[in-house]
Short mmCIF file of C-alpha atoms and ligand atoms in Angstrom, two decimals:
data_model
loop_
_atom_site.label_atom_id
_atom_site.label_comp_id
_atom_site.label_asym_id
_atom_site.label_seq_id
_atom_site.Cartn_x
_atom_site.Cartn_y
_atom_site.Cartn_z
CA MET A 1 67.43 94.30 110.07
CA LEU A 2 69.76 94.22 107.47
CA SER A 3 69.88 95.41 103.95
CA ARG A 4 69.43 93.09 101.09
CA LYS A 5 73.02 93.18 100.16
CA ALA A 6 74.10 92.34 103.79
CA SER A 7 71.87 89.45 103.85
CA CYS A 8 72.01 87.94 100.26
CA ASP A 9 74.93 85.66 99.48
CA SER A 10 75.69 86.51 95.80
CA HIS A 11 79.32 87.61 96.78
CA GLY A 12 80.54 84.24 96.24
CA GLN A 13 82.99 83.92 99.30
CA ASP A 14 80.52 81.53 100.79
CA SER A 15 80.45 78.86 98.07
CA SER A 16 81.08 75.20 98.52
CA TYR A 17 84.51 75.91 96.85
CA PHE A 18 85.38 77.61 99.98
CA LEU A 19 85.79 74.40 101.56
CA GLY A 20 89.40 74.13 99.64
CA TRP A 21 90.47 77.15 101.51
CA GLN A 22 89.26 76.04 104.93
CA GLU A 23 90.92 72.52 104.45
CA TYR A 24 94.40 74.60 103.25
CA GLU A 25 94.22 76.69 106.45
CA LYS A 26 93.66 73.94 108.90
CA ASN A 27 96.52 71.95 107.38
CA PRO A 28 99.20 74.13 105.27
CA TYR A 29 102.09 72.31 103.63
CA HIS A 30 105.36 73.19 104.91
CA PRO A 31 108.26 71.19 103.43
CA VAL A 32 109.72 70.93 106.99
CA HIS A 33 107.21 71.42 109.51
CA ASN A 34 104.27 70.19 107.64
CA PRO A 35 105.35 67.90 104.73
CA ALA A 36 102.09 66.19 104.53
CA GLY A 37 99.90 69.39 104.60
CA ILE A 38 98.01 70.44 101.78
CA ILE A 39 99.73 72.44 98.76
CA GLN A 40 97.89 75.80 97.86
CA MET A 41 97.43 75.73 94.09
CA VAL A 42 94.48 78.09 93.68
CA LEU A 43 96.47 81.38 94.19
CA ALA A 44 97.27 83.09 91.03
CA GLU A 45 100.25 85.00 92.51
CA ASN A 46 103.55 85.60 91.08
CA GLN A 47 105.96 84.57 93.83
CA LEU A 48 108.79 83.63 91.47
CA SER A 49 110.64 87.17 90.92
CA PHE A 50 110.73 88.78 94.60
CA ASP A 51 114.48 88.63 94.62
CA ILE A 52 114.69 90.95 91.56
CA ILE A 53 112.40 93.52 93.11
CA GLU A 54 114.21 93.32 96.35
CA SER A 55 117.56 93.80 94.79
CA TRP A 56 116.19 97.02 93.07
CA LEU A 57 114.94 98.23 96.48
CA GLN A 58 118.49 97.60 98.12
CA LYS A 59 120.04 99.73 95.46
CA ASN A 60 117.49 102.41 95.93
CA PRO A 61 117.15 102.98 99.72
CA ASP A 62 115.85 106.42 99.39
CA ILE A 63 112.65 105.11 97.70
CA LEU A 64 111.55 103.22 100.67
CA GLY A 65 112.66 106.15 102.81
CA LEU A 66 110.13 108.44 100.71
CA LYS A 67 113.19 110.68 99.69
CA ARG A 68 114.28 112.07 96.09
CA ASP A 69 117.95 113.08 95.66
CA GLY A 70 118.22 112.68 99.57
CA VAL A 71 115.35 115.16 100.45
CA SER A 72 112.39 113.76 102.37
CA LEU A 73 108.99 113.61 100.46
CA PHE A 74 106.97 112.58 103.58
CA ARG A 75 105.15 115.89 103.97
CA SER A 76 104.00 116.16 100.51
CA LEU A 77 103.12 112.60 100.16
CA ALA A 78 101.38 112.44 103.39
CA LEU A 79 99.01 115.19 102.37
CA PHE A 80 98.59 114.03 98.67
CA GLN A 81 94.99 113.28 98.09
CA ASP A 82 94.21 113.98 94.21
CA TYR A 83 92.21 111.16 92.80
CA HIS A 84 94.00 111.89 89.40
CA GLY A 85 96.89 110.27 90.73
CA LEU A 86 100.69 111.46 90.92
CA PRO A 87 101.63 112.35 87.53
CA ASP A 88 105.02 110.64 87.59
CA PHE A 89 103.28 107.49 88.30
CA LYS A 90 100.78 107.71 85.62
CA ASN A 91 103.36 108.74 83.00
CA ALA A 92 105.39 105.45 84.40
CA LEU A 93 102.58 103.33 84.00
CA VAL A 94 101.60 104.21 80.46
CA ASP A 95 105.06 104.01 79.32
CA TYR A 96 105.05 100.40 81.02
CA MET A 97 101.62 99.30 79.59
CA ALA A 98 103.15 100.25 76.15
CA LYS A 99 106.29 98.13 76.95
CA ILE A 100 104.14 95.02 77.59
CA ARG A 101 102.39 95.58 74.20
CA GLY A 102 105.89 96.05 72.32
CA ASN A 103 105.63 99.90 72.04
CA LYS A 104 103.24 99.41 69.23
CA ILE A 105 100.60 101.73 71.00
CA LYS A 106 101.01 104.98 72.79
CA PHE A 107 98.66 105.40 75.83
CA ALA A 108 97.83 108.77 77.04
CA PRO A 109 98.13 109.62 80.85
CA ASN A 110 94.77 111.66 80.57
CA LYS A 111 92.52 108.51 79.71
CA LEU A 112 93.97 106.37 82.28
CA VAL A 113 91.96 106.23 85.82
CA LEU A 114 93.75 104.71 88.98
CA THR A 115 91.82 102.19 90.90
CA ALA A 116 92.87 99.90 93.96
CA GLY A 117 93.35 96.97 91.65
CA ALA A 118 91.61 95.24 88.69
CA THR A 119 88.81 94.44 90.99
CA PRO A 120 87.52 97.89 91.55
CA ALA A 121 88.40 98.92 87.85
CA ASN A 122 85.98 96.13 86.53
CA GLU A 123 83.27 97.39 89.03
CA THR A 124 83.38 100.93 88.16
CA LEU A 125 83.35 100.32 84.41
CA MET A 126 79.94 98.20 85.36
CA PHE A 127 78.72 101.06 87.16
CA CYS A 128 79.65 103.60 84.32
CA LEU A 129 78.37 101.38 81.37
CA ALA A 130 75.28 99.62 82.50
CA GLU A 131 72.19 100.02 84.79
CA PRO A 132 70.92 97.44 87.28
CA GLY A 133 69.50 94.49 85.55
CA GLU A 134 71.30 95.14 82.33
CA ALA A 135 73.80 92.43 81.13
CA PHE A 136 77.38 91.77 80.10
CA LEU A 137 78.16 88.70 78.02
CA LEU A 138 81.21 86.80 79.24
CA PRO A 139 82.94 83.89 77.28
CA THR A 140 83.16 80.69 79.68
CA PRO A 141 85.03 79.64 81.49
CA TYR A 142 85.68 82.83 83.29
CA TYR A 143 87.21 84.16 86.58
CA PRO A 144 85.06 83.35 89.21
CA GLY A 145 85.76 86.89 90.98
CA PHE A 146 83.66 88.37 88.09
CA ASP A 147 80.67 87.08 89.88
CA ARG A 148 81.51 89.53 92.79
CA ASP A 149 83.14 92.29 90.71
CA LEU A 150 80.64 92.56 88.00
CA LYS A 151 77.40 91.78 89.66
CA TRP A 152 77.25 92.12 93.49
CA ARG A 153 77.06 95.75 94.11
CA THR A 154 76.08 97.02 90.74
CA GLY A 155 73.07 94.75 90.13
CA VAL A 156 74.50 93.68 86.46
CA GLU A 157 73.83 90.35 85.22
CA ILE A 158 76.39 88.33 83.57
CA VAL A 159 75.08 85.93 80.30
CA PRO A 160 77.52 83.38 79.67
CA ILE A 161 78.92 82.86 75.95
CA HIS A 162 79.29 79.10 75.98
CA CYS A 163 82.54 78.03 74.52
CA SER A 164 83.89 74.51 74.36
CA SER A 165 86.82 72.35 74.22
CA SER A 166 86.20 71.04 70.96
CA ASN A 167 87.92 74.50 69.44
CA GLY A 168 90.24 75.10 72.37
CA PHE A 169 87.17 77.28 74.07
CA ARG A 170 87.45 80.02 71.56
CA ILE A 171 84.71 82.36 71.04
CA THR A 172 82.77 82.17 67.69
CA SER A 173 80.26 84.16 65.97
CA SER A 174 77.57 81.47 66.66
CA THR A 175 78.21 81.31 70.55
CA LEU A 176 78.30 85.29 70.64
CA GLU A 177 75.13 85.18 68.74
CA GLN A 178 73.46 82.47 70.91
CA ALA A 179 74.41 84.37 73.96
CA TYR A 180 72.91 87.55 72.61
CA GLN A 181 69.65 85.51 71.91
CA GLN A 182 69.72 84.12 75.57
CA ALA A 183 69.86 87.68 76.96
CA GLN A 184 66.96 88.74 74.82
CA LYS A 185 65.06 85.48 75.87
CA LEU A 186 65.47 86.62 79.52
CA ASN A 187 64.68 90.16 78.81
CA LEU A 188 68.00 91.49 79.33
CA ASN A 189 69.57 94.49 77.44
CA VAL A 190 72.81 93.89 76.47
CA LYS A 191 75.59 96.68 77.10
CA GLY A 192 78.66 94.72 76.13
CA VAL A 193 81.04 91.89 76.15
CA LEU A 194 83.63 91.55 78.79
CA VAL A 195 86.86 89.36 77.87
CA THR A 196 90.08 88.42 79.72
CA ASN A 197 92.89 88.57 77.34
CA PRO A 198 95.01 86.53 77.82
CA SER A 199 92.21 84.47 79.10
CA HIS A 200 91.60 83.70 82.76
CA PRO A 201 91.63 80.57 83.37
CA LEU A 202 92.68 79.37 79.58
CA VAL A 203 96.05 81.56 79.66
CA ILE A 204 95.79 81.77 76.10
CA THR A 205 95.90 84.91 74.24
CA MET A 206 92.98 86.01 71.91
CA ASN A 207 94.01 85.54 68.31
CA ARG A 208 93.25 88.28 65.75
CA ALA A 209 90.24 86.59 64.25
CA GLU A 210 88.58 86.33 67.53
CA LEU A 211 89.33 89.92 68.26
CA ASN A 212 88.11 91.15 64.91
CA LEU A 213 84.82 88.93 65.56
CA LEU A 214 84.37 90.74 68.83
CA ILE A 215 84.81 94.22 67.24
CA ASP A 216 82.36 93.53 64.52
CA PHE A 217 79.91 92.07 66.93
CA ALA A 218 80.25 95.49 69.16
CA ILE A 219 79.78 97.46 66.27
CA ASP A 220 76.82 95.52 64.85
CA TYR A 221 74.98 95.52 68.11
CA ASN A 222 76.15 98.65 69.45
CA VAL A 223 77.66 97.58 72.50
CA HIS A 224 80.95 98.02 74.72
CA ILE A 225 84.00 95.84 74.85
CA VAL A 226 85.72 95.65 78.12
CA SER A 227 88.95 93.94 77.83
CA ASP A 228 90.54 92.99 81.16
CA GLU A 229 94.31 92.42 80.44
CA ILE A 230 95.59 91.74 83.73
CA TYR A 231 97.65 88.95 82.28
CA SER A 232 99.41 90.56 79.45
CA GLY A 233 102.26 91.07 81.18
CA THR A 234 102.82 87.24 81.61
CA VAL A 235 102.94 86.23 78.18
CA PHE A 236 105.80 84.12 77.93
CA ASP A 237 105.58 82.15 74.58
CA SER A 238 104.03 82.91 70.97
CA PRO A 239 101.93 84.14 69.55
CA LYS A 240 102.55 87.38 70.80
CA PHE A 241 99.76 89.19 73.11
CA VAL A 242 97.46 91.71 70.99
CA SER A 243 95.20 93.89 72.66
CA VAL A 244 91.77 94.80 71.17
CA ILE A 245 92.64 98.59 71.17
CA GLU A 246 95.74 97.65 69.05
CA LEU A 247 93.11 96.17 66.32
CA VAL A 248 90.91 98.88 66.51
CA MET A 249 93.89 101.06 65.67
CA GLU A 250 94.85 99.00 62.87
CA ARG A 251 91.28 99.04 61.36
CA LYS A 252 91.78 102.88 61.55
CA LEU A 253 88.35 103.25 63.61
CA TYR A 254 89.25 106.29 65.37
CA ASP A 255 86.24 108.06 64.39
CA ALA A 256 83.76 105.55 64.49
CA ASP A 257 81.57 105.12 67.55
CA ILE A 258 83.30 101.80 68.69
CA TRP A 259 86.55 103.88 69.54
CA ASN A 260 84.85 105.32 72.62
CA ARG A 261 83.21 101.96 73.67
CA ILE A 262 86.50 100.16 74.10
CA HIS A 263 87.63 99.99 77.70
CA ILE A 264 90.89 98.19 78.97
CA VAL A 265 91.59 97.25 82.59
CA TYR A 266 94.86 96.40 83.94
CA SER A 267 96.58 96.01 87.21
CA LEU A 268 100.13 95.29 88.71
CA SER A 269 98.99 92.20 90.62
CA LYS A 270 100.04 89.64 88.25
CA VAL A 271 103.38 89.84 86.55
CA LEU A 272 105.03 92.25 89.12
CA GLY A 273 103.79 90.19 91.80
CA VAL A 274 102.48 93.26 94.23
CA PRO A 275 98.69 92.28 94.51
CA GLY A 276 98.78 93.57 98.11
CA PHE A 277 99.85 96.88 97.12
CA ARG A 278 96.46 97.30 95.15
CA VAL A 279 97.10 99.01 91.87
CA GLY A 280 94.98 98.89 89.01
CA MET A 281 93.56 100.84 85.96
CA ILE A 282 90.83 101.84 83.63
CA TYR A 283 92.12 102.88 80.08
CA SER A 284 89.47 104.27 77.97
CA ASN A 285 89.18 106.59 75.05
CA ASN A 286 85.51 107.55 76.37
CA GLU A 287 86.01 111.05 78.05
CA THR A 288 82.76 110.76 80.11
CA VAL A 289 83.77 107.22 81.40
CA VAL A 290 87.12 108.54 82.23
CA THR A 291 85.68 111.43 84.14
CA THR A 292 82.96 109.25 85.81
CA ALA A 293 85.28 106.63 86.64
CA THR A 294 88.08 109.20 88.15
CA LYS A 295 85.19 110.39 90.55
CA MET A 296 84.44 107.02 91.49
CA SER A 297 88.09 106.21 92.21
CA SER A 298 87.34 108.20 95.65
CA PHE A 299 86.19 104.87 96.89
CA GLY A 300 89.25 102.87 96.01
CA MET A 301 92.32 105.39 95.76
CA VAL A 302 95.63 104.06 95.51
CA SER A 303 97.88 105.18 98.32
CA SER A 304 100.50 107.99 97.60
CA GLN A 305 103.37 106.27 99.02
CA THR A 306 102.72 103.21 96.88
CA GLN A 307 102.29 105.47 93.88
CA PHE A 308 105.80 107.12 94.73
CA LEU A 309 107.33 103.73 95.23
CA LEU A 310 105.91 102.29 91.97
CA ALA A 311 106.73 105.30 89.99
CA SER A 312 110.36 105.11 90.68
CA LEU A 313 110.39 101.29 90.10
CA LEU A 314 108.71 101.27 86.60
CA SER A 315 110.44 104.41 85.36
CA ASP A 316 113.83 102.54 85.74
CA GLU A 317 113.72 101.27 82.26
CA LYS A 318 116.82 98.94 82.98
CA PHE A 319 114.77 97.30 85.64
CA THR A 320 111.60 96.78 83.86
CA GLU A 321 113.50 95.42 80.82
CA LYS A 322 115.28 92.95 82.96
CA TYR A 323 112.27 92.26 85.28
CA MET A 324 110.15 91.29 82.47
CA LYS A 325 112.38 89.05 80.70
CA GLU A 326 113.65 87.02 83.76
CA THR A 327 110.07 86.83 84.94
CA GLN A 328 108.69 85.66 81.80
CA ARG A 329 111.39 82.95 81.74
CA ARG A 330 110.90 81.67 84.88
CA LEU A 331 107.06 81.58 84.43
CA LYS A 332 107.76 79.47 81.41
CA ARG A 333 110.05 77.23 83.07
CA GLN A 334 107.76 76.45 86.09
CA ARG A 335 104.85 76.05 83.71
CA GLU A 336 106.80 73.41 82.26
CA MET A 337 107.44 71.59 85.32
CA LEU A 338 103.79 71.53 85.82
CA VAL A 339 102.76 70.48 82.27
CA SER A 340 105.41 67.62 82.37
CA GLY A 341 104.63 66.44 85.73
CA LEU A 342 100.89 66.21 84.98
CA ARG A 343 101.85 64.37 81.77
CA ASN A 344 103.82 62.04 83.63
CA ALA A 345 100.64 61.38 85.69
CA GLY A 346 98.52 60.93 82.49
CA ILE A 347 96.89 64.26 82.69
CA GLN A 348 97.11 66.98 79.68
CA CYS A 349 96.65 70.67 80.02
CA LEU A 350 95.33 73.07 77.36
CA LYS A 351 98.44 74.52 75.15
CA SER A 352 98.61 78.00 76.84
CA ASN A 353 101.34 80.68 76.44
CA ALA A 354 100.70 82.99 79.33
CA GLY A 355 99.78 83.15 82.93
CA LEU A 356 100.37 81.99 86.43
CA PHE A 357 98.24 78.69 86.21
CA CYS A 358 97.30 75.89 83.71
CA TRP A 359 93.64 74.71 82.53
CA VAL A 360 93.92 70.97 83.42
CA ASP A 361 91.82 68.31 81.60
CA MET A 362 90.92 65.66 84.09
CA ARG A 363 87.73 64.46 82.30
CA HIS A 364 89.17 61.13 82.17
CA LEU A 365 89.44 60.82 85.97
CA LEU A 366 85.66 61.59 86.59
CA ARG A 367 83.48 58.49 87.43
CA TRP A 368 80.74 59.81 85.27
CA ASP A 369 80.29 62.84 83.22
CA SER A 370 78.42 65.15 85.51
CA PHE A 371 79.61 68.16 87.74
CA GLU A 372 78.77 66.03 90.64
CA ALA A 373 81.36 63.69 89.39
CA GLU A 374 83.68 66.80 89.28
CA LYS A 375 83.07 67.92 92.69
CA GLU A 376 83.75 64.35 94.04
CA LEU A 377 87.21 64.30 92.21
CA TRP A 378 87.96 67.88 93.47
CA LYS A 379 87.14 67.16 96.86
CA LYS A 380 89.50 63.86 96.55
CA ILE A 381 92.13 66.02 95.13
CA VAL A 382 91.89 68.56 97.94
CA CYS A 383 91.30 66.48 100.91
CA GLU A 384 93.16 63.11 100.13
CA VAL A 385 95.84 64.22 97.72
CA GLY A 386 96.41 67.39 99.43
CA LEU A 387 96.51 69.62 96.48
CA ASN A 388 94.17 72.69 96.83
CA ILE A 389 93.36 73.48 93.10
CA SER A 390 90.17 74.79 91.37
CA ALA A 391 87.29 73.04 89.75
CA GLY A 392 86.28 74.26 86.43
CA SER A 393 82.85 74.68 87.49
CA SER A 394 83.82 77.55 89.77
CA CYS A 395 84.77 79.13 86.50
CA HIS A 396 81.47 78.25 85.08
CA CYS A 397 83.20 76.05 82.49
CA SER A 398 80.10 74.11 80.75
CA GLU A 399 81.95 70.78 80.82
CA PRO A 400 82.86 68.91 83.80
CA GLY A 401 86.33 67.59 84.31
CA TRP A 402 88.32 70.76 83.94
CA PHE A 403 90.29 72.21 86.79
CA ARG A 404 92.55 75.25 87.27
CA ILE A 405 96.13 74.66 88.80
CA CYS A 406 98.52 77.58 89.80
CA PHE A 407 102.06 77.18 89.51
CA ALA A 408 103.91 80.38 90.28
CA ASN A 409 103.05 80.89 94.14
CA MET A 410 105.38 78.10 95.08
CA SER A 411 109.13 77.01 94.76
CA GLN A 412 110.24 74.28 92.20
CA ASP A 413 110.57 71.90 95.22
CA THR A 414 107.11 72.23 96.26
CA LEU A 415 105.74 72.03 92.84
CA ARG A 416 107.73 68.66 92.38
CA VAL A 417 106.08 67.29 95.67
CA ALA A 418 102.74 68.32 94.09
CA MET A 419 103.42 66.63 91.03
CA GLN A 420 104.59 63.29 92.91
CA ARG A 421 101.31 63.28 94.69
CA MET A 422 99.11 63.51 91.59
CA LYS A 423 101.20 60.53 90.04
CA ALA A 424 100.65 58.49 93.05
CA PHE A 425 97.00 59.31 92.95
CA THR A 426 96.44 58.51 89.23
CA ASP A 427 98.60 55.31 89.65
CA SER A 428 96.73 54.13 92.46
CA ARG A 429 93.40 54.79 90.45
CA SER A 430 94.18 53.31 87.12
CA SER A 431 94.94 50.08 88.88
CA ALA A 432 91.49 50.04 90.16
CA VAL A 433 89.45 47.75 88.08
CA GLU A 434 86.22 49.52 88.89
CA SER A 435 87.01 52.51 86.46
CA ALA A 436 88.52 50.66 83.50
CA THR A 437 85.43 50.56 81.59
CA VAL A 438 83.95 53.98 82.38
CA TYR A 439 87.19 55.55 81.63
CA ARG A 440 87.62 53.86 78.23
CA LEU A 441 84.29 55.18 77.20
CA ARG A 442 84.72 58.67 78.54
CA THR A 443 87.97 58.95 76.65
CA LEU A 444 86.48 58.11 73.46
CA LYS A 445 83.69 60.39 73.99
CA HIS A 446 86.08 63.22 74.81
CA ALA A 447 88.45 62.79 71.97
CA ALA A 448 88.79 66.56 71.59
CA SER A 449 91.10 67.84 68.77
CA PRO A 450 94.62 67.09 69.87
CA HIS A 451 96.36 70.15 68.64
CA TYR A 452 94.61 72.33 71.40
CA PHE A 453 96.53 70.13 73.96
CA LEU A 454 100.23 70.36 75.09
CA GLN A 455 101.93 67.54 73.57
CA ASP A 456 105.27 68.69 73.45
CA LEU A 457 107.75 70.87 75.33
C1 PLP B 501 90.72 88.43 85.12
C2 PLP B 501 91.25 89.19 86.53
N1 PLP B 501 90.57 90.24 86.89
C3 PLP B 501 90.82 90.95 87.79
C4 PLP B 501 91.38 90.30 88.83
C5 PLP B 501 91.71 91.21 90.30
O1 PLP B 501 92.93 91.53 90.43
P1 PLP B 501 93.32 92.62 91.16
O2 PLP B 501 94.10 91.68 92.35
O3 PLP B 501 94.39 93.50 90.82
O4 PLP B 501 92.19 93.41 91.95
C6 PLP B 501 92.08 89.04 88.67
C7 PLP B 501 92.64 88.43 90.04
O5 PLP B 501 93.05 87.27 90.00
C8 PLP B 501 91.91 88.57 87.78
O6 PLP B 501 92.36 87.18 87.32
#
């Protein structure tokens, strides 16, 4: 009776990992009302800087009242429906994007398409760049939402570029090449490579060598590059964030075909902490992509009062300056709490310089080296330790034993409780004789290059 889309489960929400959410919803942690509840650590949300935005709103009461200079804009905003977006908002956005990139690039508002978050931005790009049954290559591990965003409604396929912990999960020419060959074997026409920079879930920025490799690959194979830079504003440590578009400019490729095959995705859901406002964007040098994506944005426009509010907020340079600096400081501090708490429990994180979470190595806690064992450990951590975290296999990691743990959606006190629970868990395990031999063997097997891991703070 229903369409194939309605009856197939490729959306991903029904995966076994939904169990974590279900358990959390049945028993959510509250410091006073439910101190034994499950702590939510899968939400990549920044809840550390609301006070800064709230204090700005208090100082600018006209904005929430939809007024400018005391005059109500209610009627014009209520009627506004142009999918090109409010010019003031687009101007504020391009300046803000440039600021995040150290003002090294100037963005043009006419190359920007507004979308209701990065989710529809990525999907829209797939609709613009590929036919159903064509493929994009994605480095693993990757954001689990991409299976929904890139594939579900578009019919596009994802072919993984398998990255490994042995080089800190960096892409190499051979992994790119292998993924391309794999697509050929599967009879899939490759239309592009999609990367997240900084990476989700690794939260590391791509280095120049990787970006150059990517650009050369896209030139050689005549494919697109989609760079999802949703975490670019969260970079709190060196090395600085470098966008692929910056390198293409540095290489003066303005007249080359590749210039029209680079597409950037951004959103205000992460560092600004307003995912509920649903604001995202595509930035592309390709006129046809911009025109088509703008037409498609009718299916997910940003409401005019949201555009009005954020245009005022983001064009206040003093605010953005202070907000970014302070938020990055707070993210770094919270990340350090997580890293040292985990280290105290004998667990290491991949060395990162951005983001709202860490990529955590728990391979030594697996009972054996398999995704089954990863799932077993994950269930234990959710149901017994009381921490809802994400298993690496949900991010398509090729190695069992990695986990993603979010830190910016909670207070320091809650994070402290989470770390105490983790320590109690690993203490109880290491005293168990049963795992000792297996543990030692596994540690030897996975003696990955230590400089990729956080040793010091
Ligand atoms: C890499 C990446 N892209 C896209 C999204 C979706 O973002 P939005 O809330 O703006 O739709 C997320 C959200 O976590 C993400 O991590």
